[in-house]
Structure formats: C-alpha cells, structure tokens
Amino acid sequence: MTPEFMQFVHNVVARLFGWLPTPLDPVRSIKAKLSLALGFAGGVGLLVFLWSIDFYRVDLLWIAIAAALGLVTLQVMAHGATVPLREMTVAARAMARGDYTRRIRTRSQDEVGELASAFNQMAADLAAADRQRRELIANVSHELRTPITALQGLLENIVDGVAAAEPETMSTALAQTQRLSRLVTDLLDLSRLDAGVVPLRRDVIDVPAFLHDAVREATMNAGDGVRFEVSAPQMSISGDRERLHQVLANLLDNAARHSPAGGTVTVRAERRDEHLLLAVVDQGIGIPADERERVFERFTRGERATGGGTGLGLAIARWVVQMHRGSIAVVEPDGDHGCHIQVKIPLHTA
C-alpha cells in the first residue's frame, strides 16, 4: 500500500473516532474513568455471556463480589499510571509561578512514561530559557549602564563648567556613543537571527581580496600595536559578503584586542575538499579548554576580555556561519599560547 493510501485511511479513521461521544468527560478522576470504562465493558460482556447460557444458576452475590474485587484491583493497578499525571499537574502549576525545578519521577515505559520524560525535558528547556532571559536583562542593563554613566558624567562636567567641550573630551563622548551603537546593532542582529528573518544574499567572493579588505579595516581600528599577516590561495566561495565580513571583523577585533603590544594576528585560508578553512590566530594568553565552547554563547567574554566588547560578537558569528552551513570552533593553538579560531564553510552553499 502506498503512503498516500495509508494517510487516507488514517484520516478516515481519525474522523470516525472524532465523531464518537465522550460521556466520561464530566468525571474528574482518570482512575474513575478507567473503572467506569472497564466496568461498563466488562458488564456488557458479562450480560452477553449470561444471556448465552440463559442466565443458568446466576448468583447476584458473587457477581457483586467479583465487581467489587475488580474495582479494587483496578484502583491498585492504575495507581502507578495516575501518580505521574498528578505530579505533572502540580509541576505545571508551579511552573506557572516561575518554579522550574520540579521533575516527574517514573519508571514506566508506556505512553505515560514518555509523557513524563517529555515533560521533564520541557521543564529543563523552560528553566534554561528563563535563566537566559534573566542573564540577558542583567547583562544588557550592565552594558547600557556603563557608557550611559560615562556620558552623563562627561556632559554634566561640561554643563557645570568643570570641563570644556574640547576635541579630546568630545572624542571620549563619541567613543561611548559608538559603544552604545555597537551594542544596539548587535542586539538587533541577534533578534533578527533568532526570528529567522535574515536572508542570505549569494555573492561570489574572491577570498584573498575579501581577507585583505577585512584586515585593512582591522589594522585601522587596532592602531600601531598589532600587526596582521594574511595567507590565502586564489579561490572563491559563494556566500553573503556582508555577513561573512561581520564574522571576520569580529574575529579580527577580538584577536587584536587580546594580543600583546607588538603581537601578530595571523589570518590563514586554505581549501579543504569542498570547504574553505579559515583560521584566525593571535598571540594572547588563549582560552582554557573548558571555556572554548562557552565563548560562543551570548554575553560571554571569558577571563580574557578586559573591556570593549559586548559579548555578542562570537554568538552572532556562529549564527552566521551556521546559516552558511558551516562551523566555527576554538581549536588547539599551534604553540603554547594564543587563541586559534577556525571557520569551515562550504565553497558553494545551496
């Protein structure tokens, strides 16, 4: 039988069962529902059996005893199936109050056990989402408060006549507004990425020219303290130029900020099968192995960062790389020190 025929049969059966009455809906206990359903079914079967033997030697007392024992047995046997359901009700009410710590304990292997496992997973996901929401509010508040406080103090000094609106003073104010602008831009990018409303524009990108342009811009932002070295063969990839430039700019900015004075940031590109393998290596203190995955989480800057970043750059970079069906990771450095971030992107993405 074809899948289309099986789907047709499934729809017909589902519609037929949808027309069946639901007389037990007013009953508030699932055990009572089971008792009534089994009792009714057993009673019908018993009547048919007694009718088949012309009610020969029917003893109503024994029928009543059998029915009572059956109900007691059903209550005992159904206890294990209904306890997880009652616990889910209590846990759901607790979750509505913001308590995501409750979990359902059951060893059942049936549908109720599967439901309990799914409920526990949902509770864990909601707890993680709630924790991320709280961290997001706290981190955004902190990131916004720092430049706003600096700007407020600076402008108050100018208004009170303590400081003059000299180019150096206004340059400090400009730096703080630029920091605010970067944070707002990163938050907007992250919001668009979460909503999935960031389409990729497909361009043919010349890799050496693309890397040199990004390094030239990074050199201007880094000043004279850090040197950049680029090594890339002649090759091209298909991707969103603007978004990939954002990824590389974030990596170069992080590498320059965490490199020592006079250090070198190396940018290497090579072709690996049908992928572009891009590496950005600095000469800083590196990232501990247990923190290499966390640096791609939102607002995670690690112990290396001393200021300047919002903690969103690498989270956005990972999202953009994944949109290109690629991967990004912190790998073991070539030497004893430094951070080695590797990006792998297909040469041609669909």
PDB file of C-alpha atoms in Angstrom, residues 40 61 97 99 108 114 125 143 163 186 202 208 211 223 233 240 255 259 275 305:
ATOM      1  CA  PHE A  40     -19.133  -0.954  31.515  1.00  0.00           C
ATOM      2  CA  LEU A  61     -23.951 -12.025  45.374  1.00  0.00           C
ATOM      3  CA  ARG A  97       4.502  30.611  39.243  1.00  0.00           C
ATOM      4  CA  ASP A  99       9.339  27.420  39.625  1.00  0.00           C
ATOM      5  CA  SER A 108       7.012   3.468  33.428  1.00  0.00           C
ATOM      6  CA  GLU A 114       7.167   9.017  27.559  1.00  0.00           C
ATOM      7  CA  ASP A 125      14.287  23.854  28.427  1.00  0.00           C
ATOM      8  CA  GLU A 143      26.342  47.065  29.195  1.00  0.00           C
ATOM      9  CA  ALA A 163      35.360  70.561  31.712  1.00  0.00           C
ATOM     10  CA  ASP A 186      24.409  43.503  17.947  1.00  0.00           C
ATOM     11  CA  ARG A 202      24.524  34.951  -2.526  1.00  0.00           C
ATOM     12  CA  PRO A 208      42.208  36.829  -0.969  1.00  0.00           C
ATOM     13  CA  LEU A 211      40.534  38.873   3.549  1.00  0.00           C
ATOM     14  CA  GLY A 223      46.271  51.099  15.646  1.00  0.00           C
ATOM     15  CA  PRO A 233      45.447  30.986  -2.133  1.00  0.00           C
ATOM     16  CA  ASP A 240      26.734  36.631   1.905  1.00  0.00           C
ATOM     17  CA  ALA A 255      42.300  38.833  18.194  1.00  0.00           C
ATOM     18  CA  SER A 259      47.084  40.224  21.548  1.00  0.00           C
ATOM     19  CA  HIS A 275      35.232  23.726   2.011  1.00  0.00           C
ATOM     20  CA  ALA A 305      38.310  40.311  27.954  1.00  0.00           C
TER      21      ALA A 305
END
